[in-house]
Coordinates of C-alpha atoms in Angstrom, one line a residue:
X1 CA -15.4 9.1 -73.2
X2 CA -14.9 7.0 -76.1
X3 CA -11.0 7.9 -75.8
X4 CA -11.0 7.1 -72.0
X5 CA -12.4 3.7 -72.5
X6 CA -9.8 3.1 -75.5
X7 CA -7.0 4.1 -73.2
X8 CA -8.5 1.9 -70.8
X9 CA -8.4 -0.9 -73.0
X10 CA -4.6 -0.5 -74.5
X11 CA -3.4 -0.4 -70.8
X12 CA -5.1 -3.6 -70.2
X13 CA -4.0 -5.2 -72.8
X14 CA -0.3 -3.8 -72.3
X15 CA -0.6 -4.8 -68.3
X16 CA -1.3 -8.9 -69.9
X17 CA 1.5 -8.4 -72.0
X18 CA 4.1 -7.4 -69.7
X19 CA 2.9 -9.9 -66.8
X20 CA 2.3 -6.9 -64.3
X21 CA -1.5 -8.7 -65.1
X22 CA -0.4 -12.0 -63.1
X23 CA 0.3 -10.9 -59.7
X24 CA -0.2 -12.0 -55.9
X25 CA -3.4 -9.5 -55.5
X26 CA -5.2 -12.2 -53.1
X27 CA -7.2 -13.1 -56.2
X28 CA -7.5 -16.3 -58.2
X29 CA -6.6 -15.8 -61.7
X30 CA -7.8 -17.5 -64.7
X31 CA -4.9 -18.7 -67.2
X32 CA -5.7 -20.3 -70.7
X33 CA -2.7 -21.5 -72.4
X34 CA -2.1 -18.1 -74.2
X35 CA -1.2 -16.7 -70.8
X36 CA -0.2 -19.9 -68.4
X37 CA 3.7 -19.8 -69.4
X38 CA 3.6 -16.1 -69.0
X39 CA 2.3 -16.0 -65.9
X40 CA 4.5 -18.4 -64.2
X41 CA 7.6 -17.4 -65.6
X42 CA 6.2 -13.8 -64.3
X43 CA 6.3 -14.9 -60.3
X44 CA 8.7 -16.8 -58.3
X45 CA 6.2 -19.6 -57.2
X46 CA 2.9 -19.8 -59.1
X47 CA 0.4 -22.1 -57.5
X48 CA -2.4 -23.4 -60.3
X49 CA -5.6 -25.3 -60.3
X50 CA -6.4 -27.8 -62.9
X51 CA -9.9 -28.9 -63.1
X52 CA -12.8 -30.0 -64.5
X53 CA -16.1 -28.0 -64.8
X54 CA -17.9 -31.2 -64.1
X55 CA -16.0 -32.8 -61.4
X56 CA -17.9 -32.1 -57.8
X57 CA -14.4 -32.3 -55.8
X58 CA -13.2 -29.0 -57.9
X59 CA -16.7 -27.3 -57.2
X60 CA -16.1 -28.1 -53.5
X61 CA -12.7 -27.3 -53.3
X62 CA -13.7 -22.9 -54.7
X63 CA -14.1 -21.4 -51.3
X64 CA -10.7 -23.0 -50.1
X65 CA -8.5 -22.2 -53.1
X66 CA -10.4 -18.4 -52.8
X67 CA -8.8 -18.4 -49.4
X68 CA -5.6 -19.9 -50.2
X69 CA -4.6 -16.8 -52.9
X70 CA -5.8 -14.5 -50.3
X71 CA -3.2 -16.1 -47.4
X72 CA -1.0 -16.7 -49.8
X73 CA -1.0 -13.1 -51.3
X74 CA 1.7 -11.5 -49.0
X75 CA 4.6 -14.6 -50.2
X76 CA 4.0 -12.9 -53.7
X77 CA 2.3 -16.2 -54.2
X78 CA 0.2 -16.3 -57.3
X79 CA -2.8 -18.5 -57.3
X80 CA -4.4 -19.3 -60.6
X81 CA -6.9 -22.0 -62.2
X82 CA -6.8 -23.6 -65.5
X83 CA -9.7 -25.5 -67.4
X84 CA -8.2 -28.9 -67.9
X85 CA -11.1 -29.7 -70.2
X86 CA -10.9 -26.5 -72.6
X87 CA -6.8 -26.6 -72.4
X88 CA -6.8 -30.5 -72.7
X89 CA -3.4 -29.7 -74.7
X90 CA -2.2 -27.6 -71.9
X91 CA -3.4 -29.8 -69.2
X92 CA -1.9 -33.1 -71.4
X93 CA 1.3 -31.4 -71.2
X94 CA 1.6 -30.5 -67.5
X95 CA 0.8 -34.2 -66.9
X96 CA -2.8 -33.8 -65.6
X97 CA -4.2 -37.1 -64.0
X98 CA -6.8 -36.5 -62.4
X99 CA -9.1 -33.4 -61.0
X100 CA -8.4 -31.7 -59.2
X101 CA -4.5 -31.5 -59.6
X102 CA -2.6 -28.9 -57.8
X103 CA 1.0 -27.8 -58.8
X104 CA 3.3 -25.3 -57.3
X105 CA 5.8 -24.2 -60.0
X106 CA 8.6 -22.0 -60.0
X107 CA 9.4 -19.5 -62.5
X108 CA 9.2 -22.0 -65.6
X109 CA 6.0 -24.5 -66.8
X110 CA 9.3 -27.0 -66.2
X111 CA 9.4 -26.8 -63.0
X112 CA 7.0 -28.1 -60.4
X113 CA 5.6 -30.1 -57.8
X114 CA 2.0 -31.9 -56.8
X115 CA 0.4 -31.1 -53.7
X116 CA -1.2 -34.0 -52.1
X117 CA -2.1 -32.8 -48.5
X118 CA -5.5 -31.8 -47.1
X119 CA -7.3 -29.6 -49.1
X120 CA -8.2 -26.6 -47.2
X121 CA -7.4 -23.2 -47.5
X122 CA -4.8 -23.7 -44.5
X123 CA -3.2 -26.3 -45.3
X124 CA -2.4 -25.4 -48.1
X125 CA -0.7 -21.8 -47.8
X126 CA 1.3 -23.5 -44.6
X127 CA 2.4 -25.9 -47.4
X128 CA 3.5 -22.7 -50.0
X129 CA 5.0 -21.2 -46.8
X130 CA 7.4 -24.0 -46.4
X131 CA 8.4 -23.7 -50.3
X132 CA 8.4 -20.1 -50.2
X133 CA 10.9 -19.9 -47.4
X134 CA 13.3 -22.9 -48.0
X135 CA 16.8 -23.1 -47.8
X136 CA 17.0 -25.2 -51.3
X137 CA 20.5 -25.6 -51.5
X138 CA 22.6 -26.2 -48.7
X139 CA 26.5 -24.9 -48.4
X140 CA 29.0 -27.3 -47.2
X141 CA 31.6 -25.3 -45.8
X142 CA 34.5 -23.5 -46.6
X143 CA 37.3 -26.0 -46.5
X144 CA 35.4 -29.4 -47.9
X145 CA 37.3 -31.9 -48.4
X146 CA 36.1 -35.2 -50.6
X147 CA 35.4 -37.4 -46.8
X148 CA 32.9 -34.6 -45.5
X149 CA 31.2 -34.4 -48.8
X150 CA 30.9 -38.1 -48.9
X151 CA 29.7 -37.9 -45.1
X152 CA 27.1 -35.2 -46.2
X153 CA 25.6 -37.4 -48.9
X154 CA 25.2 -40.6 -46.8
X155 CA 22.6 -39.4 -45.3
X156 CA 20.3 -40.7 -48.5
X157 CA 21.2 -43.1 -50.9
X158 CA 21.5 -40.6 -53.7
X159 CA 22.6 -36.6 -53.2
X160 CA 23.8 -34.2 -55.5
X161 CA 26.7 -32.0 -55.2
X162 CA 27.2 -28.2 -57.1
X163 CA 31.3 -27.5 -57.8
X164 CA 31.2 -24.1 -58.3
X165 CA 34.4 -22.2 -59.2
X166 CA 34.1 -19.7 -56.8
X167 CA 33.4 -16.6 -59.8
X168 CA 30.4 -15.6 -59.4
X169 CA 29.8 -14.8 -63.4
X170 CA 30.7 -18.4 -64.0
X171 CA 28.7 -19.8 -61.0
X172 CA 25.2 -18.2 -61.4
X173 CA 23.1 -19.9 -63.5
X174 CA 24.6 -23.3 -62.0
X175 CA 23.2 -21.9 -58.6
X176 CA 19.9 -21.3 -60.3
X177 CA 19.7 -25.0 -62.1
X178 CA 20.4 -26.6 -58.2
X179 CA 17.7 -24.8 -56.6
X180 CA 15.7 -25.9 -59.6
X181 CA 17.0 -29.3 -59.0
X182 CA 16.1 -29.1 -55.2
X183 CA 12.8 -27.8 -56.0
X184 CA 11.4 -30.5 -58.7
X185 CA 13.4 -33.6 -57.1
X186 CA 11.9 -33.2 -53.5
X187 CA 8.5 -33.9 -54.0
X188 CA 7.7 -33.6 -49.6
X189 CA 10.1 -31.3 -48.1
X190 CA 13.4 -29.3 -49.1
X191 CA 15.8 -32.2 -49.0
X192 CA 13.7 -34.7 -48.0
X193 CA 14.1 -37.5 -50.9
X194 CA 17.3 -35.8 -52.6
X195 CA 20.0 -33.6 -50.8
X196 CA 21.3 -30.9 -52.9
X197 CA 24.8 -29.1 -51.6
X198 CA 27.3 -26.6 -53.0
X199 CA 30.4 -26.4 -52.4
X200 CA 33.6 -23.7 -53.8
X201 CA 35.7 -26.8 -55.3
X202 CA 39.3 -27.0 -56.9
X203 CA 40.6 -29.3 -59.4
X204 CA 42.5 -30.7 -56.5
X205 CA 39.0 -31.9 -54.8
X206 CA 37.7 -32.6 -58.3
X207 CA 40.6 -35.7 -58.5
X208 CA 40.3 -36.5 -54.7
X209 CA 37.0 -37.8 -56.2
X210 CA 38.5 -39.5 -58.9
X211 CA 37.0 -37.1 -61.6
X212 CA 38.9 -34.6 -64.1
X213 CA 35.8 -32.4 -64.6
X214 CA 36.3 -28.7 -65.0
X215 CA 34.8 -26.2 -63.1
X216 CA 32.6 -25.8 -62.0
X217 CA 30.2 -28.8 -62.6
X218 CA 27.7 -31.2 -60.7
X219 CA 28.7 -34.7 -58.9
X220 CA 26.1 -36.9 -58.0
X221 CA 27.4 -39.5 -55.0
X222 CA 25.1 -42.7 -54.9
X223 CA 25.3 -45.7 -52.7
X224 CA 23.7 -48.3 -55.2
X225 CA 25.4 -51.9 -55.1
X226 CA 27.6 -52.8 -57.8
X227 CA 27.5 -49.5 -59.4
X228 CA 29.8 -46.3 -59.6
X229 CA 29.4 -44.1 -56.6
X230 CA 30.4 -41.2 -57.8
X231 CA 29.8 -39.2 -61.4
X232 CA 30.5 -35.6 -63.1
X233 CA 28.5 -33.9 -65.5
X234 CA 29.2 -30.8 -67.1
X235 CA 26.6 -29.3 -69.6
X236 CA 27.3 -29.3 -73.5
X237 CA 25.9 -27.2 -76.5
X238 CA 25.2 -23.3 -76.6
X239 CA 23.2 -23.1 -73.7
X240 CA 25.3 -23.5 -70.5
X241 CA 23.8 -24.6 -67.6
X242 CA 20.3 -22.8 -68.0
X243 CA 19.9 -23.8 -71.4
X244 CA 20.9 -27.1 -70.9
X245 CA 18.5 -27.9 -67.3
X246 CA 16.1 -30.5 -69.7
X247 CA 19.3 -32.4 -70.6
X248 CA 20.9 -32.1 -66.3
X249 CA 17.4 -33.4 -65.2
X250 CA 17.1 -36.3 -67.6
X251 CA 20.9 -37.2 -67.1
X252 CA 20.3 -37.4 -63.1
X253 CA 17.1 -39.2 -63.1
X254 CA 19.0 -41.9 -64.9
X255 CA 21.5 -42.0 -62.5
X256 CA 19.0 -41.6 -59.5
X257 CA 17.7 -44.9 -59.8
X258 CA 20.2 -48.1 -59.7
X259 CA 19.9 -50.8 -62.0
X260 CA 18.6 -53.3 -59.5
X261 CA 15.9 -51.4 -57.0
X262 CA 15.9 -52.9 -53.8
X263 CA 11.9 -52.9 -52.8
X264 CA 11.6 -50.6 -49.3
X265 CA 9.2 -48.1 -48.4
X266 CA 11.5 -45.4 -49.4
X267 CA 12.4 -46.6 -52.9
X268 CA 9.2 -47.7 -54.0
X269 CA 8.4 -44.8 -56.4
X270 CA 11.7 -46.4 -58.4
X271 CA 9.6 -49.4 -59.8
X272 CA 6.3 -48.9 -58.9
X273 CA 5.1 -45.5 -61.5
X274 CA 5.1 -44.8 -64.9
X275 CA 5.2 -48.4 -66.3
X276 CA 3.8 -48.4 -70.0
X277 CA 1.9 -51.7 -71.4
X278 CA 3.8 -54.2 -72.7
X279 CA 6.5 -53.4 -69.9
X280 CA 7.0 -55.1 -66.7
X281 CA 9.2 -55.4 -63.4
X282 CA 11.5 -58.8 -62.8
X283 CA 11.5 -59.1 -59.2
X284 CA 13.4 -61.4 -56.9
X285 CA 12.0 -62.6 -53.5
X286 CA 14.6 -63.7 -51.2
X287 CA 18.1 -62.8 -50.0
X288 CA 20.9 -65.3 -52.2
X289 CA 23.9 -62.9 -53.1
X290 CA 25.1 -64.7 -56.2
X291 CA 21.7 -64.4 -58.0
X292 CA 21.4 -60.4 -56.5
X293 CA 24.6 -59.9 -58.5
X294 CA 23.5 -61.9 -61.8
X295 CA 20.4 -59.8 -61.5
X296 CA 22.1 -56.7 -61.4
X297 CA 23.9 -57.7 -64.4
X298 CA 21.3 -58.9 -66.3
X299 CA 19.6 -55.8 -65.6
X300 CA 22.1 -53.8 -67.2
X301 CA 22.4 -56.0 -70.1
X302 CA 18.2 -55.7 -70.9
X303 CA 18.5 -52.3 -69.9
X304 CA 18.3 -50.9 -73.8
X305 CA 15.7 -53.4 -74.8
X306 CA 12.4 -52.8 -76.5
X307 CA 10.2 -54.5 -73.9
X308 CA 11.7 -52.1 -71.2
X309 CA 12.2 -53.8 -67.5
X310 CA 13.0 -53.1 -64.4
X311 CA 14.6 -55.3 -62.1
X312 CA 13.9 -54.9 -58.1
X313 CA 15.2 -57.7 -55.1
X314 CA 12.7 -57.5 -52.4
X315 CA 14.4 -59.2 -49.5
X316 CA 12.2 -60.8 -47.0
X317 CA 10.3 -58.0 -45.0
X318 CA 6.8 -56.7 -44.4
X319 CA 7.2 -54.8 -47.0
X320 CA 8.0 -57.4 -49.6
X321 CA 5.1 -59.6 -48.3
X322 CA 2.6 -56.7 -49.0
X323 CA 4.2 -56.3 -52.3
X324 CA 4.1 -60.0 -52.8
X325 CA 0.5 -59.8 -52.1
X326 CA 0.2 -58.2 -55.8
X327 CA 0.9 -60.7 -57.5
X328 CA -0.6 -63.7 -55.5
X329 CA 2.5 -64.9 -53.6
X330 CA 2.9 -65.2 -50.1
X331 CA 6.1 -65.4 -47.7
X332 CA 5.5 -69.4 -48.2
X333 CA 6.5 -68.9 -51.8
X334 CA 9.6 -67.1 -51.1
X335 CA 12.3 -67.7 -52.8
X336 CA 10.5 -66.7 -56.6
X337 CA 11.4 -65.2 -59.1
X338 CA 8.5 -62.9 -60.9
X339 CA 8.2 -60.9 -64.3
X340 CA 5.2 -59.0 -63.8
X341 CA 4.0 -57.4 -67.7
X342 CA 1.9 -54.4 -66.7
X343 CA -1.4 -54.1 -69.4
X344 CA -3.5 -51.0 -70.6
X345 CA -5.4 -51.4 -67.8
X346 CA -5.2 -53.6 -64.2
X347 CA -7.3 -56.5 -65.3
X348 CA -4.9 -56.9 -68.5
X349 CA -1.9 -57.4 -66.1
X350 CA 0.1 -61.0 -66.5
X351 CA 2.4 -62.9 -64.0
X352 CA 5.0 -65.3 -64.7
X353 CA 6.8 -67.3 -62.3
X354 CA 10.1 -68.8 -63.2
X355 CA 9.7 -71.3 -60.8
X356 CA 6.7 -72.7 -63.2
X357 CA 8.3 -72.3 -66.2
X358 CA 10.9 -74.5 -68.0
X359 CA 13.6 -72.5 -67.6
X360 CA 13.4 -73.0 -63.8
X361 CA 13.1 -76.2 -63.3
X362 CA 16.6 -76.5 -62.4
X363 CA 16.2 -73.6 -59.7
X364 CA 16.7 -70.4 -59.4
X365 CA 20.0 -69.2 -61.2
X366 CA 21.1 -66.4 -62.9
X367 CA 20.9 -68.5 -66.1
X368 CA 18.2 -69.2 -66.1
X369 CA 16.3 -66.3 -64.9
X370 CA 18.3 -64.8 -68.4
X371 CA 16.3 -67.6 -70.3
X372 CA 13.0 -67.0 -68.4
X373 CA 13.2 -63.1 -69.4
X374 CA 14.7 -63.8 -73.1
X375 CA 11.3 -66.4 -73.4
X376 CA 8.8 -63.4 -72.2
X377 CA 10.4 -60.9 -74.7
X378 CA 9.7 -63.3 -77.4
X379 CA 6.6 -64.1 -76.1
X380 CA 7.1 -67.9 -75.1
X381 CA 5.8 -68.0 -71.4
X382 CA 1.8 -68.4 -70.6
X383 CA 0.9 -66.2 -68.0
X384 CA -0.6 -67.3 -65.0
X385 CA -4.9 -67.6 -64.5
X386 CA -6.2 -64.4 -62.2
X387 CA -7.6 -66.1 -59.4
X388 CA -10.4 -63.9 -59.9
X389 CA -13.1 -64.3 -62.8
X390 CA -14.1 -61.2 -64.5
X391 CA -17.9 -61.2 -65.5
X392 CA -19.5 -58.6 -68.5
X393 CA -23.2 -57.5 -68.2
X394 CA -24.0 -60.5 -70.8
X395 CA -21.5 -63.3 -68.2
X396 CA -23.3 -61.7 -65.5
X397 CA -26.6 -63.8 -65.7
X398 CA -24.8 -67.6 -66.3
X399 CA -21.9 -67.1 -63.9
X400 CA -23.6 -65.1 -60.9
X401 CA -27.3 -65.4 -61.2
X402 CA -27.9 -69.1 -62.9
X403 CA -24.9 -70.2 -60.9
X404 CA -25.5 -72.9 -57.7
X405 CA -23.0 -70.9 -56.3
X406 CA -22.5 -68.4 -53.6
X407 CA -21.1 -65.3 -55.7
X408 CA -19.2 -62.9 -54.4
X409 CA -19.2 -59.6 -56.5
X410 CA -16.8 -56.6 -57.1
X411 CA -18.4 -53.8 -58.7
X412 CA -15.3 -51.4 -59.5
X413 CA -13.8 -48.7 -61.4
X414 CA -10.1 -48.8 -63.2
X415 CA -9.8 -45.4 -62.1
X416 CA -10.6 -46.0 -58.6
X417 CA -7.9 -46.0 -55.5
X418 CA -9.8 -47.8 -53.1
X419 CA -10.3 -50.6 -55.4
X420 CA -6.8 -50.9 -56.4
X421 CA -6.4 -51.0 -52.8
X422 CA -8.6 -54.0 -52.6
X423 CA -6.9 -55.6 -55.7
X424 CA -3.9 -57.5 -53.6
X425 CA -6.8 -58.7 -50.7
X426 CA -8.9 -59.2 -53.0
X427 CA -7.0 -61.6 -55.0
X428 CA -6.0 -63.4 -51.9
X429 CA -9.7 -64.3 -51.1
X430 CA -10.1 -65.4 -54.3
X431 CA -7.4 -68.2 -53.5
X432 CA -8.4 -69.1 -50.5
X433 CA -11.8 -70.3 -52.3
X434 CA -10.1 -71.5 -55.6
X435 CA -11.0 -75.5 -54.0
X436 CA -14.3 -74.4 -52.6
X437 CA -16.7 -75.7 -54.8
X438 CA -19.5 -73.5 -53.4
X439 CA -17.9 -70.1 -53.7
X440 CA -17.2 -67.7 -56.8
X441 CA -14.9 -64.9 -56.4
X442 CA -15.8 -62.7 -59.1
X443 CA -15.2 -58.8 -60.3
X444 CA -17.2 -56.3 -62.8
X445 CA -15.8 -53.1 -64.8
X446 CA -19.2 -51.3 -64.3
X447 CA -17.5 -48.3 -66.0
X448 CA -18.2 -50.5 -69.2
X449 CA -20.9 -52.9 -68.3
X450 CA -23.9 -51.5 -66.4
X451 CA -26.8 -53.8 -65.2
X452 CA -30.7 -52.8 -64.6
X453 CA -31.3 -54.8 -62.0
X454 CA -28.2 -54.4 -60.3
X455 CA -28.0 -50.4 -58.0
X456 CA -24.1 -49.7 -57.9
X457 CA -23.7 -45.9 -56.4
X458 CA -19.6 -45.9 -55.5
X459 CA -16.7 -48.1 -56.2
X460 CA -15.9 -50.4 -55.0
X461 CA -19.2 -52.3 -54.4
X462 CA -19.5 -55.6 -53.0
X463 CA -22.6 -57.3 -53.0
X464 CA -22.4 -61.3 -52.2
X465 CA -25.7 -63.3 -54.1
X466 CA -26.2 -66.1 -52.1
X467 CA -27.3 -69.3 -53.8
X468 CA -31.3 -69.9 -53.3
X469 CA -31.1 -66.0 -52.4
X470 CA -29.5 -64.2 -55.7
X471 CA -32.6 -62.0 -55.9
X472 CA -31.5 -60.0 -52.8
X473 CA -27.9 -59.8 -51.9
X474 CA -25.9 -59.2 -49.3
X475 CA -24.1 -55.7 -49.5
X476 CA -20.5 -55.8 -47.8
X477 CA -20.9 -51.9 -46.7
X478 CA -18.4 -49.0 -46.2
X479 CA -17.4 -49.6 -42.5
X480 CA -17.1 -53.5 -43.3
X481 CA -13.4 -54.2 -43.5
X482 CA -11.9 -55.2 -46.4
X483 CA -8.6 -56.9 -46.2
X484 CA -9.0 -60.9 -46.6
X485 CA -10.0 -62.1 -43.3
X486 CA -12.8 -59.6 -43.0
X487 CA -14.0 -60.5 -46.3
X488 CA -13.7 -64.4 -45.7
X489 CA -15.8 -63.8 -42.8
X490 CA -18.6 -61.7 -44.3
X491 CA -19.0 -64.9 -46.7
X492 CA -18.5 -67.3 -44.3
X493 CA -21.4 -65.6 -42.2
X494 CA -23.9 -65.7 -44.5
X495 CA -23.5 -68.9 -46.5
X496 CA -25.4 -72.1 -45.8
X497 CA -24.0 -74.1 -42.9
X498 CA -20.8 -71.4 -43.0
X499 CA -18.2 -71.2 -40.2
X500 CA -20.1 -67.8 -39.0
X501 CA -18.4 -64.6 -39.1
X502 CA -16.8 -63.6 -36.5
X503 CA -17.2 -59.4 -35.8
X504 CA -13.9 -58.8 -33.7
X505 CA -12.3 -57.3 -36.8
X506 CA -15.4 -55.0 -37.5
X507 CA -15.5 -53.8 -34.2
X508 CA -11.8 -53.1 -34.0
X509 CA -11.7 -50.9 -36.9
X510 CA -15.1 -49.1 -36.7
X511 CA -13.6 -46.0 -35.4
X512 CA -10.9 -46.3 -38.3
X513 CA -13.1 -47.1 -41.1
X514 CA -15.6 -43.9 -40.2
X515 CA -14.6 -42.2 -42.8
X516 CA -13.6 -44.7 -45.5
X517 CA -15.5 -43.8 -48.2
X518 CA -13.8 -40.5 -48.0
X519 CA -10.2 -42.0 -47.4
X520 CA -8.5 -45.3 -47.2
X521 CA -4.8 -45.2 -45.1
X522 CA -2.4 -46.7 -47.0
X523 CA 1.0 -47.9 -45.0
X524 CA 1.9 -44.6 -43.7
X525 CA 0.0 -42.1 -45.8
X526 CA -3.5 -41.4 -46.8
X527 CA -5.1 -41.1 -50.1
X528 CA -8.0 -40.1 -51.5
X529 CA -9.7 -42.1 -54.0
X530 CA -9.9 -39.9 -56.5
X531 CA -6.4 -37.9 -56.4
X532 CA -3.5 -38.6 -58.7
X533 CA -2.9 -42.4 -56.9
X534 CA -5.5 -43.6 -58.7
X535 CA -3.9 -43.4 -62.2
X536 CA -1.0 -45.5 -60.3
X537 CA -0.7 -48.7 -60.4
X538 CA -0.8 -50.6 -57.6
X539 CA -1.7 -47.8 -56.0
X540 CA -1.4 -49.9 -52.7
X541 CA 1.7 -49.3 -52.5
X542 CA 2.6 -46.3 -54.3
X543 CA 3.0 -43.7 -52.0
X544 CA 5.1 -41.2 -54.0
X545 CA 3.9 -37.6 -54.9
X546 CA 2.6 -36.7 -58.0
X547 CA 5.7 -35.5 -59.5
X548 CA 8.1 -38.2 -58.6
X549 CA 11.1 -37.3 -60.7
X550 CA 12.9 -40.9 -60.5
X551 CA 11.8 -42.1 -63.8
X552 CA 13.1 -40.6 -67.2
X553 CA 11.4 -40.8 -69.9

């Protein structure tokens, strides 16, 4: 007996060693960071949990991921959980946000993707399906020439492009690295952000290009304005092109984003994620072609600085006047010229307009826009007020409670989507009453300051303490809306010898708002408050996916 339960023992052990242990059985497997990189290296696609044992959206979210390893279990699918909080190292290196994060790898930790859809159990395995089955790498023919490839890739404003040799020893692991490429650089769908082709190439069709690269070798074709269009890389050191997939990746995320981003929809995720303190984005409103061209060489001339920028022209849209909305402009302001320094946190964020400071009084040049940004890196400019007073538990008495003011109070998080949401509307209220000597527009960090008197269950809160009235405020609600007219009408409603509030708005979006404390649509897409958008900033406008690859580090 005692020998049977040895044996037992050494073929389990064996089984963990060799991977046969992390399989598609229909089961959820637990990983630990002694057996996470052994386990996704041992399946094609490996789809893992990282959560927290105290956060209630993991608890809810057992029964679905259950039934998600049990549909996915015929793809050879393996679904698997991790502990963010006992493999904080782990989860720190995977880039864990938030809980609970989702990733779909394939083959290698390296490689991944976020899922951000609706979490249940079918959504989900439909969403591994499409992975599982994709074409990731699509052939362009037998007889390319350099027009068709050029007329394949202008479909998106950046594609990439495998020359392989046409020996299949030689091509291999460059056919492995592109459908790596494909997999970590299309965050939605196969394709969908970054086109990936492959194509049997000669050095004749190498020089049609205007390269002399040897095969085989990877072009990237780009339609960024006053840059290259077309560049080669070949790997270097021991490691060919498997070894050498770290240095491929980082070398076409630099070339994947152009020097001067051109705010749309579809390019947001260039300027608007991963910007450190201390950093910032110089953006243009308006349409002049000289200073668009200055810009874009000015932002290659900062480009290697210390206080790292990025440099975007948003030309007059509806996008651009949403984005505008961030920093407290609106399409009335346009032209303008603004460095926006990014903080640790929201509230520490600072705006400078050149058209306030010295070096724009003679109007907006490309000269002096090189002033206005030399001035900030030495830390010359002063930063413009936030229209909106932030209070502390010991403010909160003199500036809301002893105040002859009608106060109008955000209780929020940092963390919090819907109140980064808020943040552009919010500060637009808070201008609209900046010459209202009755009203105070004010917000509270009640992840820092709590008060006893004050009952704050979700984020955001507003509650508005009406003068005469601040022991029993008025609470905004969830199906309230919240953009600035709504919220200028809730005050204007209850003040003393206010315009009355007008419930047209309400009314019209009671049906949409019905589930808002749930989820807040943003543009085109829908978030929830506590996913990964949340650690984005301004999440208003961030619509990427979790593993946007546009930024190197």
């Amino acid at each position: 007996m005692q020998l049977l339960c040895l044996v037992t023992v050494v073929a389990a052990a064996a089984s963990v060693a060799d991977g046969s242990a992390w399989t598609a059985d229909g089961k959820v497997h637990d990983l630990s960071s002694g057996s996470f990189e052994k386990a996704v290296r041992s399946n094609q696609l490996s789809f893992v949990e990282f959560f927290a044992p105290w956060c209630g959206h993991c608890k809810k979210l057992v029964p679905e991921w259950e039934r998600t390893a049990e549909l996915s279990a015929d793809l050879g699918v393996l679904v698997a959980k991790v502990d963010a909080i006992a493999e904080k190292s782990l989860a720190q290196e995977q880039e864990v946000q938030s809980f609970p994060t989702l990733k779909l790898y394939r083959g290698s930790p390296k490689v991944s993707k976020n899922y951000n859809g609706a979490r249940t159990a079918d959504k989900m395995a439909e969403w591994v399906k499409v992975w599982h089955d994709a074409q990731l790498v699509e052939r362009l023919g037998s007889a390319p020439t350099a027009s068709s490839i050029k007329s394949w890739a202008s479909a998106k404003p950046f594609a990439i492009v495998g020359f392989l040799s046409g020996s299949e020893a030689a091509d291999a692991s460059l056919r492995h690295v592109l459908e790596d490429l494909s997999f970590a650089l299309n965050p939605q769908s196969p394709g969908g952000e970054v086109p990936v082709g492959e194509v049997v190439a000669d050095e004749a069709l190498v020089a049609e290009l205007g390269g002399d690269s040897k095969l085989p070798c990877v072009v990237v074709i780009r339609d960024f304005d006053y840059e290259e269009k077309v560049l080669f890389y070949q790997p270097t050191g021991k490691g060919g092109w498997k070894g050498g997939y770290d240095s491929l990746l980082k070398w076409v995320k630099e070339k994947g984003v152009p020097a001067l981003i051109p705010a749309k929809e579809d390019t947001q995720q260039f300027f608007l994620h991963d910007i450190d303190p201390k950093n910032g984005l110089v953006m243009y409103f308006g349409d002049e072609q000289v200073l668009r061209q200055g810009m874009h060489g000015l932002a290659v001339k900062f480009l290697k600085t210390e206080k790292r920028l990025k440099w975007v022209h948003a030309s007059p849209n509806d996008f651009s006047e949403n984005l505008a909305k961030s920093v407290s402009l609106t399409k009335t302001d346009f032209p303008e010229v603004v460095l926006w320094e990014f903080g640790e946190t929201e509230d520490d964020d600072k705006v400078y307009r050149l058209s306030q400071q010295p070096a724009g009084a003679a109007g907006l040049t490309a000269s002096a826009l090189e002033d206005f940004v030399k001035s900030w890196q030495a830390d010359e400019l002063d930063a413009e007020k936030d229209p909106v007073q932030s209070v502390t538990s010991e403010s909160f008495q003199e500036v809301v409670l002893d105040s002859n003011k009608d106060v109008l109070v955000e209780f929020y998080a940092p963390w919090c989507g819907q109140c980064k949401a808020l943040a552009p509307e919010y500060k637009q209220l808070a201008a609209h009453y900046a010459s209202d000597s009755g009203v105070t527009i004010v917000k509270m960090d009640s992840t820092k300051h709590k008060l006893d008197s004050v009952e704050v269950k979700s984020y955001p809160t507003l509650k508005l303490f009406l003068k005469g009235k601040k022991d029993a405020p008025v609470d905004l609600g969830f199906k309230a809306g919240r953009d600035k007219k709504s919220l200028v009408d809730f005050i204007e409603e209850h003040r003393a010898g206010g315009k009355g509030g007008s419930k047209k708005e309400e009314k019209e979006k009671k049906s949409k708002d019905k589930k808002s404390q749930k989820k807040e649509k943003v543009g085109k897409k829908e978030y929830e408050p506590w996913g990964y958008y949340c650690g984005c900033r301004p999440s208003y406008f961030l619509l990427c996916n979790a593993h946007t690859w546009f930024y190197a580090s």
